[in-house]
Amino acid sequence: MNITNFILERLDPDNPVVDFDCGDADLNNFLSNDTVKYQEKRLAVTHILTLPAGDTRSGLI
């Protein structure tokens, strides 16, 4: 898979992940509910790999 056009961003605590479903309930819950808490307590930093705006590719993996 070519990921050269993807964007790697640090999770913004003011804009948490809310609309995410990878099929793994534990990971969905962590990204939606726990990542901001971990960053605030300086336990972890979460980065998100995203598609550029307007890129609607699906079935990448």
PDB file of N, CA, C and O in Angstrom, residues 2-45:
ATOM      1  N   ASN A   2       0.600   2.180  -0.868  1.00  0.00           N
ATOM      2  CA  ASN A   2       1.327   3.438  -0.947  1.00  0.00           C
ATOM      3  C   ASN A   2       0.668   4.443  -0.009  1.00  0.00           C
ATOM      4  O   ASN A   2      -0.490   4.795  -0.185  1.00  0.00           O
ATOM      5  N   ILE A   3       1.416   4.929   0.978  1.00  0.00           N
ATOM      6  CA  ILE A   3       0.843   5.873   1.945  1.00  0.00           C
ATOM      7  C   ILE A   3       1.453   7.268   1.818  1.00  0.00           C
ATOM      8  O   ILE A   3       1.326   8.082   2.719  1.00  0.00           O
ATOM      9  N   THR A   4       2.072   7.559   0.690  1.00  0.00           N
ATOM     10  CA  THR A   4       2.751   8.843   0.550  1.00  0.00           C
ATOM     11  C   THR A   4       1.805  10.036   0.622  1.00  0.00           C
ATOM     12  O   THR A   4       2.228  11.121   0.989  1.00  0.00           O
ATOM     13  N   ASN A   5       0.550   9.883   0.278  1.00  0.00           N
ATOM     14  CA  ASN A   5      -0.386  11.003   0.322  1.00  0.00           C
ATOM     15  C   ASN A   5      -1.132  11.103   1.648  1.00  0.00           C
ATOM     16  O   ASN A   5      -1.933  12.017   1.828  1.00  0.00           O
ATOM     17  N   PHE A   6      -0.898  10.179   2.540  1.00  0.00           N
ATOM     18  CA  PHE A   6      -1.583  10.202   3.830  1.00  0.00           C
ATOM     19  C   PHE A   6      -0.982  11.293   4.719  1.00  0.00           C
ATOM     20  O   PHE A   6       0.132  11.736   4.512  1.00  0.00           O
ATOM     21  N   ILE A   7      -1.734  11.691   5.732  1.00  0.00           N
ATOM     22  CA  ILE A   7      -1.294  12.734   6.651  1.00  0.00           C
ATOM     23  C   ILE A   7      -1.201  12.134   8.053  1.00  0.00           C
ATOM     24  O   ILE A   7      -2.165  11.539   8.532  1.00  0.00           O
ATOM     25  N   LEU A   8      -0.045  12.297   8.689  1.00  0.00           N
ATOM     26  CA  LEU A   8       0.151  11.832  10.064  1.00  0.00           C
ATOM     27  C   LEU A   8      -0.005  13.039  10.980  1.00  0.00           C
ATOM     28  O   LEU A   8       0.738  14.012  10.864  1.00  0.00           O
ATOM     29  N   GLU A   9      -1.003  12.976  11.862  1.00  0.00           N
ATOM     30  CA  GLU A   9      -1.290  14.090  12.748  1.00  0.00           C
ATOM     31  C   GLU A   9      -1.322  13.637  14.198  1.00  0.00           C
ATOM     32  O   GLU A   9      -1.807  12.540  14.485  1.00  0.00           O
ATOM     33  N   ARG A  10      -0.862  14.495  15.083  1.00  0.00           N
ATOM     34  CA  ARG A  10      -1.018  14.246  16.508  1.00  0.00           C
ATOM     35  C   ARG A  10      -2.473  14.529  16.865  1.00  0.00           C
ATOM     36  O   ARG A  10      -3.046  15.512  16.401  1.00  0.00           O
ATOM     37  N   LEU A  11      -3.057  13.679  17.673  1.00  0.00           N
ATOM     38  CA  LEU A  11      -4.447  13.857  18.070  1.00  0.00           C
ATOM     39  C   LEU A  11      -4.617  15.195  18.776  1.00  0.00           C
ATOM     40  O   LEU A  11      -3.863  15.531  19.687  1.00  0.00           O
ATOM     41  N   ASP A  12      -5.586  15.949  18.363  1.00  0.00           N
ATOM     42  CA  ASP A  12      -5.900  17.245  18.957  1.00  0.00           C
ATOM     43  C   ASP A  12      -6.929  17.028  20.061  1.00  0.00           C
ATOM     44  O   ASP A  12      -8.059  16.613  19.777  1.00  0.00           O
ATOM     45  N   PRO A  13      -6.583  17.288  21.319  1.00  0.00           N
ATOM     46  CA  PRO A  13      -7.535  17.079  22.418  1.00  0.00           C
ATOM     47  C   PRO A  13      -8.827  17.873  22.272  1.00  0.00           C
ATOM     48  O   PRO A  13      -9.855  17.488  22.800  1.00  0.00           O
ATOM     49  N   ASP A  14      -8.772  18.971  21.524  1.00  0.00           N
ATOM     50  CA  ASP A  14      -9.974  19.769  21.300  1.00  0.00           C
ATOM     51  C   ASP A  14     -10.830  19.223  20.167  1.00  0.00           C
ATOM     52  O   ASP A  14     -11.937  19.710  19.929  1.00  0.00           O
ATOM     53  N   ASN A  15     -10.324  18.226  19.458  1.00  0.00           N
ATOM     54  CA  ASN A  15     -11.054  17.617  18.353  1.00  0.00           C
ATOM     55  C   ASN A  15     -10.869  16.100  18.410  1.00  0.00           C
ATOM     56  O   ASN A  15     -10.244  15.517  17.532  1.00  0.00           O
ATOM     57  N   PRO A  16     -11.390  15.447  19.450  1.00  0.00           N
ATOM     58  CA  PRO A  16     -11.167  14.007  19.615  1.00  0.00           C
ATOM     59  C   PRO A  16     -11.851  13.177  18.530  1.00  0.00           C
ATOM     60  O   PRO A  16     -12.755  13.649  17.841  1.00  0.00           O
ATOM     61  N   VAL A  17     -11.407  11.948  18.400  1.00  0.00           N
ATOM     62  CA  VAL A  17     -11.975  11.011  17.434  1.00  0.00           C
ATOM     63  C   VAL A  17     -13.329  10.544  17.952  1.00  0.00           C
ATOM     64  O   VAL A  17     -13.423   9.994  19.046  1.00  0.00           O
ATOM     65  N   VAL A  18     -14.385  10.794  17.200  1.00  0.00           N
ATOM     66  CA  VAL A  18     -15.709  10.362  17.635  1.00  0.00           C
ATOM     67  C   VAL A  18     -16.389   9.457  16.619  1.00  0.00           C
ATOM     68  O   VAL A  18     -17.189   8.609  16.994  1.00  0.00           O
ATOM     69  N   ASP A  19     -16.081   9.615  15.355  1.00  0.00           N
ATOM     70  CA  ASP A  19     -16.728   8.820  14.308  1.00  0.00           C
ATOM     71  C   ASP A  19     -15.712   7.851  13.717  1.00  0.00           C
ATOM     72  O   ASP A  19     -15.197   8.058  12.631  1.00  0.00           O
ATOM     73  N   PHE A  20     -15.425   6.799  14.473  1.00  0.00           N
ATOM     74  CA  PHE A  20     -14.401   5.846  14.069  1.00  0.00           C
ATOM     75  C   PHE A  20     -14.900   4.444  14.339  1.00  0.00           C
ATOM     76  O   PHE A  20     -15.458   4.178  15.395  1.00  0.00           O
ATOM     77  N   ASP A  21     -14.738   3.552  13.381  1.00  0.00           N
ATOM     78  CA  ASP A  21     -15.100   2.151  13.580  1.00  0.00           C
ATOM     79  C   ASP A  21     -14.200   1.282  12.723  1.00  0.00           C
ATOM     80  O   ASP A  21     -14.307   1.269  11.500  1.00  0.00           O
ATOM     81  N   CYS A  22     -13.285   0.583  13.388  1.00  0.00           N
ATOM     82  CA  CYS A  22     -12.371  -0.303  12.667  1.00  0.00           C
ATOM     83  C   CYS A  22     -12.789  -1.766  12.803  1.00  0.00           C
ATOM     84  O   CYS A  22     -12.090  -2.650  12.332  1.00  0.00           O
ATOM     85  N   GLY A  23     -13.915  -1.996  13.493  1.00  0.00           N
ATOM     86  CA  GLY A  23     -14.361  -3.365  13.699  1.00  0.00           C
ATOM     87  C   GLY A  23     -13.847  -3.987  14.987  1.00  0.00           C
ATOM     88  O   GLY A  23     -14.192  -5.108  15.317  1.00  0.00           O
ATOM     89  N   ASP A  24     -13.007  -3.260  15.719  1.00  0.00           N
ATOM     90  CA  ASP A  24     -12.466  -3.732  16.994  1.00  0.00           C
ATOM     91  C   ASP A  24     -13.018  -2.827  18.091  1.00  0.00           C
ATOM     92  O   ASP A  24     -12.607  -1.678  18.229  1.00  0.00           O
ATOM     93  N   ALA A  25     -13.960  -3.329  18.875  1.00  0.00           N
ATOM     94  CA  ALA A  25     -14.655  -2.523  19.881  1.00  0.00           C
ATOM     95  C   ALA A  25     -13.692  -1.901  20.890  1.00  0.00           C
ATOM     96  O   ALA A  25     -13.872  -0.745  21.289  1.00  0.00           O
ATOM     97  N   ASP A  26     -12.664  -2.632  21.298  1.00  0.00           N
ATOM     98  CA  ASP A  26     -11.705  -2.093  22.263  1.00  0.00           C
ATOM     99  C   ASP A  26     -10.938  -0.899  21.682  1.00  0.00           C
ATOM    100  O   ASP A  26     -10.748   0.113  22.351  1.00  0.00           O
ATOM    101  N   LEU A  27     -10.488  -1.022  20.441  1.00  0.00           N
ATOM    102  CA  LEU A  27      -9.759   0.073  19.809  1.00  0.00           C
ATOM    103  C   LEU A  27     -10.686   1.265  19.556  1.00  0.00           C
ATOM    104  O   LEU A  27     -10.320   2.413  19.784  1.00  0.00           O
ATOM    105  N   ASN A  28     -11.902   0.986  19.091  1.00  0.00           N
ATOM    106  CA  ASN A  28     -12.877   2.064  18.899  1.00  0.00           C
ATOM    107  C   ASN A  28     -13.090   2.827  20.197  1.00  0.00           C
ATOM    108  O   ASN A  28     -13.089   4.064  20.211  1.00  0.00           O
ATOM    109  N   ASN A  29     -13.280   2.112  21.288  1.00  0.00           N
ATOM    110  CA  ASN A  29     -13.511   2.728  22.588  1.00  0.00           C
ATOM    111  C   ASN A  29     -12.294   3.542  23.037  1.00  0.00           C
ATOM    112  O   ASN A  29     -12.437   4.663  23.518  1.00  0.00           O
ATOM    113  N   PHE A  30     -11.112   2.970  22.873  1.00  0.00           N
ATOM    114  CA  PHE A  30      -9.897   3.688  23.269  1.00  0.00           C
ATOM    115  C   PHE A  30      -9.754   4.997  22.506  1.00  0.00           C
ATOM    116  O   PHE A  30      -9.517   6.055  23.105  1.00  0.00           O
ATOM    117  N   LEU A  31      -9.899   4.956  21.189  1.00  0.00           N
ATOM    118  CA  LEU A  31      -9.737   6.169  20.398  1.00  0.00           C
ATOM    119  C   LEU A  31     -10.825   7.196  20.687  1.00  0.00           C
ATOM    120  O   LEU A  31     -10.567   8.399  20.688  1.00  0.00           O
ATOM    121  N   SER A  32     -12.033   6.737  20.956  1.00  0.00           N
ATOM    122  CA  SER A  32     -13.148   7.655  21.190  1.00  0.00           C
ATOM    123  C   SER A  32     -13.194   8.195  22.610  1.00  0.00           C
ATOM    124  O   SER A  32     -13.679   9.302  22.829  1.00  0.00           O
ATOM    125  N   ASN A  33     -12.694   7.426  23.588  1.00  0.00           N
ATOM    126  CA  ASN A  33     -12.902   7.804  24.984  1.00  0.00           C
ATOM    127  C   ASN A  33     -11.645   8.001  25.818  1.00  0.00           C
ATOM    128  O   ASN A  33     -11.673   8.748  26.796  1.00  0.00           O
ATOM    129  N   ASP A  34     -10.555   7.346  25.477  1.00  0.00           N
ATOM    130  CA  ASP A  34      -9.400   7.342  26.371  1.00  0.00           C
ATOM    131  C   ASP A  34      -8.189   8.133  25.896  1.00  0.00           C
ATOM    132  O   ASP A  34      -7.369   8.544  26.714  1.00  0.00           O
ATOM    133  N   THR A  35      -8.045   8.348  24.601  1.00  0.00           N
ATOM    134  CA  THR A  35      -6.820   8.972  24.107  1.00  0.00           C
ATOM    135  C   THR A  35      -6.593  10.364  24.685  1.00  0.00           C
ATOM    136  O   THR A  35      -5.467  10.708  25.042  1.00  0.00           O
ATOM    137  N   VAL A  36      -7.645  11.160  24.777  1.00  0.00           N
ATOM    138  CA  VAL A  36      -7.488  12.516  25.313  1.00  0.00           C
ATOM    139  C   VAL A  36      -7.067  12.461  26.779  1.00  0.00           C
ATOM    140  O   VAL A  36      -6.174  13.204  27.211  1.00  0.00           O
ATOM    141  N   LYS A  37      -7.659  11.552  27.549  1.00  0.00           N
ATOM    142  CA  LYS A  37      -7.294  11.399  28.964  1.00  0.00           C
ATOM    143  C   LYS A  37      -5.821  11.013  29.100  1.00  0.00           C
ATOM    144  O   LYS A  37      -5.115  11.534  29.960  1.00  0.00           O
ATOM    145  N   TYR A  38      -5.359  10.092  28.252  1.00  0.00           N
ATOM    146  CA  TYR A  38      -3.957   9.668  28.302  1.00  0.00           C
ATOM    147  C   TYR A  38      -3.023  10.828  27.983  1.00  0.00           C
ATOM    148  O   TYR A  38      -1.977  10.983  28.610  1.00  0.00           O
ATOM    149  N   GLN A  39      -3.388  11.645  26.997  1.00  0.00           N
ATOM    150  CA  GLN A  39      -2.548  12.793  26.640  1.00  0.00           C
ATOM    151  C   GLN A  39      -2.540  13.820  27.759  1.00  0.00           C
ATOM    152  O   GLN A  39      -1.485  14.373  28.079  1.00  0.00           O
ATOM    153  N   GLU A  40      -3.690  14.085  28.350  1.00  0.00           N
ATOM    154  CA  GLU A  40      -3.770  15.071  29.433  1.00  0.00           C
ATOM    155  C   GLU A  40      -2.908  14.660  30.623  1.00  0.00           C
ATOM    156  O   GLU A  40      -2.307  15.496  31.284  1.00  0.00           O
ATOM    157  N   LYS A  41      -2.831  13.361  30.895  1.00  0.00           N
ATOM    158  CA  LYS A  41      -2.030  12.850  32.011  1.00  0.00           C
ATOM    159  C   LYS A  41      -0.589  12.575  31.593  1.00  0.00           C
ATOM    160  O   LYS A  41       0.204  12.083  32.386  1.00  0.00           O
ATOM    161  N   ARG A  42      -0.277  12.860  30.335  1.00  0.00           N
ATOM    162  CA  ARG A  42       1.061  12.648  29.760  1.00  0.00           C
ATOM    163  C   ARG A  42       1.517  11.190  29.858  1.00  0.00           C
ATOM    164  O   ARG A  42       2.685  10.894  30.105  1.00  0.00           O
ATOM    165  N   LEU A  43       0.568  10.297  29.636  1.00  0.00           N
ATOM    166  CA  LEU A  43       0.872   8.867  29.625  1.00  0.00           C
ATOM    167  C   LEU A  43       1.164   8.365  28.214  1.00  0.00           C
ATOM    168  O   LEU A  43       1.863   7.376  28.040  1.00  0.00           O
ATOM    169  N   ALA A  44       0.574   9.040  27.236  1.00  0.00           N
ATOM    170  CA  ALA A  44       0.737   8.604  25.851  1.00  0.00           C
ATOM    171  C   ALA A  44       0.395   9.757  24.919  1.00  0.00           C
ATOM    172  O   ALA A  44      -0.299  10.689  25.298  1.00  0.00           O
ATOM    173  N   VAL A  45       0.891   9.654  23.713  1.00  0.00           N
ATOM    174  CA  VAL A  45       0.526  10.581  22.650  1.00  0.00           C
ATOM    175  C   VAL A  45      -0.031   9.739  21.514  1.00  0.00           C
ATOM    176  O   VAL A  45       0.561   8.728  21.133  1.00  0.00           O
TER     177      VAL A  45
END
